[in-house]
Short mmCIF file of C-alpha atoms in Angstrom, two decimals:
data_model
loop_
_atom_site.label_atom_id
_atom_site.label_comp_id
_atom_site.label_asym_id
_atom_site.label_seq_id
_atom_site.Cartn_x
_atom_site.Cartn_y
_atom_site.Cartn_z
CA MET A 3 19.42 26.83 35.45
CA THR A 4 19.56 23.00 34.25
CA ALA A 5 16.76 22.05 31.59
CA PRO A 6 14.59 19.44 33.19
CA SER A 7 15.06 15.59 32.09
CA PRO A 8 12.62 14.09 29.67
CA THR A 9 10.18 11.75 31.20
CA VAL A 10 10.20 8.55 29.16
CA PRO A 11 6.88 6.62 29.63
CA MET A 12 7.55 3.20 31.20
CA ASP A 13 4.96 1.29 28.88
CA LEU A 14 7.28 2.18 25.97
CA GLY A 15 9.86 -0.03 27.37
CA VAL A 16 13.24 -0.68 25.26
CA PRO A 17 13.19 -4.11 23.57
CA GLY A 18 16.17 -6.18 24.22
CA PRO A 19 19.08 -6.66 21.34
CA VAL A 20 18.22 -8.84 18.29
CA ASP A 21 20.96 -11.15 16.95
CA ILE A 22 21.35 -10.03 13.45
CA GLU A 23 23.34 -12.82 12.24
CA SER A 24 20.50 -14.94 13.37
CA ILE A 25 18.07 -13.35 11.03
CA PRO A 26 17.75 -15.52 7.73
CA TRP A 27 18.57 -13.71 4.63
CA VAL A 28 16.00 -14.13 1.48
CA ILE A 29 16.07 -13.50 -2.23
CA SER A 30 14.02 -10.99 -4.01
CA LYS A 31 13.93 -11.01 -7.75
CA LYS A 32 12.36 -7.99 -9.23
CA ALA A 33 12.39 -6.73 -12.96
CA TRP A 34 15.60 -4.72 -12.15
CA GLY A 35 17.81 -7.22 -10.54
CA THR A 36 18.51 -9.28 -7.45
CA THR A 37 18.39 -8.40 -3.94
CA GLU A 38 19.51 -10.54 -1.08
CA LEU A 39 17.88 -9.06 2.16
CA LYS A 40 17.02 -9.41 5.85
CA VAL A 41 14.58 -7.25 7.57
CA LEU A 42 16.07 -5.97 10.99
CA ARG A 43 13.23 -3.89 12.17
CA ALA A 44 9.81 -3.08 11.34
CA SER A 45 7.65 -0.68 13.17
CA LEU A 46 4.09 -0.23 11.62
CA ARG A 47 3.36 2.15 14.15
CA GLU A 48 6.17 4.56 13.03
CA ASN A 49 6.16 3.33 9.38
CA CYS A 50 9.78 2.54 9.88
CA TYR A 51 12.15 -0.43 8.66
CA THR A 52 15.44 -1.35 8.90
CA VAL A 53 16.68 -3.59 6.15
CA ARG A 54 20.15 -5.26 5.37
CA VAL A 55 20.82 -5.83 1.88
CA ARG A 56 23.47 -7.47 -0.58
CA TRP A 57 23.46 -6.35 -4.27
CA SER A 58 25.94 -7.43 -7.05
CA ALA A 59 27.77 -4.91 -9.06
CA GLY A 60 26.06 -3.56 -12.06
CA LEU A 61 22.41 -3.69 -10.45
CA ALA A 62 20.59 -0.28 -10.78
CA VAL A 63 17.35 0.39 -8.59
CA PRO A 64 15.02 2.20 -10.07
CA LYS A 65 14.53 6.26 -9.52
CA HIS A 66 12.59 6.67 -6.33
CA ARG A 67 11.57 9.20 -3.92
CA HIS A 68 11.48 8.56 0.07
CA PHE A 69 8.90 10.23 1.98
CA GLY A 70 10.80 10.44 5.12
CA VAL A 71 14.79 10.51 5.77
CA VAL A 72 16.90 7.47 5.14
CA HIS A 73 19.90 6.54 6.88
CA ALA A 74 22.46 4.16 4.86
CA PHE A 75 25.44 2.44 6.21
CA THR A 76 27.67 0.75 3.86
CA HIS A 77 29.51 -2.34 5.09
CA SER A 78 31.46 -3.35 2.00
CA GLY A 79 31.48 -2.45 -1.67
CA LYS A 80 30.69 0.62 -3.43
CA TRP A 81 27.54 2.29 -4.73
CA HIS A 82 26.15 5.76 -5.62
CA TYR A 83 23.17 7.79 -6.99
CA LYS A 84 23.56 8.65 -10.58
CA GLU A 85 22.30 12.10 -9.79
CA TYR A 86 25.38 12.77 -7.81
CA ASP A 87 29.14 12.75 -7.79
CA TRP A 88 29.76 10.68 -4.51
CA PHE A 89 30.39 7.46 -3.86
CA ALA A 90 29.68 5.23 -0.66
CA THR A 91 32.08 2.55 0.43
CA PRO A 92 32.65 0.77 3.54
CA GLY A 93 32.26 2.78 6.58
CA SER A 94 30.26 5.47 4.96
CA TYR A 95 27.20 7.09 6.31
CA VAL A 96 24.64 8.58 4.17
CA ALA A 97 21.49 10.25 5.27
CA GLU A 98 18.91 10.84 2.16
CA THR A 99 16.65 14.10 2.40
CA PRO A 100 12.88 13.38 2.11
CA GLU A 101 11.39 14.09 -1.11
CA THR A 102 14.73 14.01 -3.25
CA GLU A 103 14.54 11.40 -6.18
CA HIS A 104 17.65 9.22 -6.99
CA SER A 105 18.44 6.21 -8.87
CA LEU A 106 21.00 3.76 -7.07
CA VAL A 107 23.82 2.24 -8.78
CA VAL A 108 25.95 -0.55 -7.43
CA ASP A 109 29.48 -0.23 -8.58
CA GLU A 110 31.04 -3.05 -6.61
CA ASP A 111 29.31 -5.89 -4.60
CA VAL A 112 27.57 -4.13 -1.76
CA GLU A 113 26.67 -5.29 1.88
CA ALA A 114 24.53 -2.13 3.45
CA THR A 115 22.10 -1.32 5.96
CA PHE A 116 19.17 1.01 5.32
CA ILE A 117 16.84 2.56 7.96
CA VAL A 118 13.78 3.73 5.95
CA HIS A 119 11.25 6.31 7.49
CA GLY A 120 7.99 6.69 5.88
CA GLY A 121 7.33 5.16 2.50
CA GLN A 122 8.84 5.29 -0.91
CA VAL A 123 7.65 5.43 -4.41
CA ASP A 124 9.42 4.14 -7.49
CA VAL A 125 9.16 6.49 -10.32
CA THR A 126 9.50 6.40 -14.09
CA GLU A 127 11.92 8.91 -15.91
CA ASP A 128 8.72 10.83 -16.64
CA GLY A 129 7.24 10.90 -13.41
CA GLY A 130 4.84 7.76 -13.50
CA THR A 131 4.70 5.60 -10.63
CA LEU A 132 6.04 1.95 -10.64
CA GLY A 133 5.42 0.69 -7.24
CA TYR A 134 5.36 1.88 -3.61
CA MET A 135 6.88 0.59 -0.50
CA ASP A 136 6.56 0.99 3.27
CA ALA A 137 7.21 -0.65 6.63
CA GLN A 138 4.04 -2.72 6.41
CA ARG A 139 4.71 -3.97 2.82
CA ALA A 140 8.45 -4.68 3.56
CA LEU A 141 7.40 -6.79 6.30
CA ALA A 142 4.61 -8.54 4.31
CA GLY A 143 7.22 -9.09 1.42
CA TYR A 144 10.09 -10.53 4.09
CA VAL A 145 7.18 -12.53 5.68
CA ALA A 146 6.55 -14.05 2.23
CA LEU A 147 9.96 -14.77 1.01
CA LEU A 148 10.50 -16.57 4.46
CA GLY A 149 7.63 -18.89 3.98
CA ALA A 150 8.59 -19.58 0.49
CA GLN A 151 12.03 -20.73 2.20
CA GLY A 152 10.10 -22.73 4.60
CA LEU A 153 11.19 -20.24 7.35
CA THR A 154 9.14 -18.15 9.94
CA LEU A 155 9.56 -14.61 10.93
CA PRO A 156 11.90 -14.41 13.83
CA THR A 157 10.76 -12.62 17.18
CA GLY A 158 11.97 -9.25 17.94
CA ILE A 159 11.78 -7.86 14.43
CA VAL A 160 8.24 -6.27 14.86
CA ASP A 161 7.50 -3.19 17.02
CA GLY A 162 3.99 -2.31 16.79
#
């Protein structure tokens, strides 16, 4: 006996492809370092966003905890979490387990794409909160950085 095919509501549709090369890079400066980034997709309904980043060797992202799974694809360079003994290199795929805390360290200049489900909280070593990020804040920050460069948000990035 064959399982019935799932029914997909017609009103959801599938948005067309987005030319990621045409999406502008912006520079975000934080106390812990500089990130060159572009938001490829932001779904406010799902609280999920996709961001492509470039980081320079030596950068250390503060310890953080994600509330949902994160998918990371490394395009170039090398990075790791100081809490683990593996390294992500070109072609690596990492699935981060929700609710784990880790501190990202960039060993070689990196370009990577992260698909982030749910928010994340940046934490201090003693468990205090440094900040919070989710799809809405990632999108708002990207729009503000685009505006500072005289640019606007490209179409096709925001999904509900």
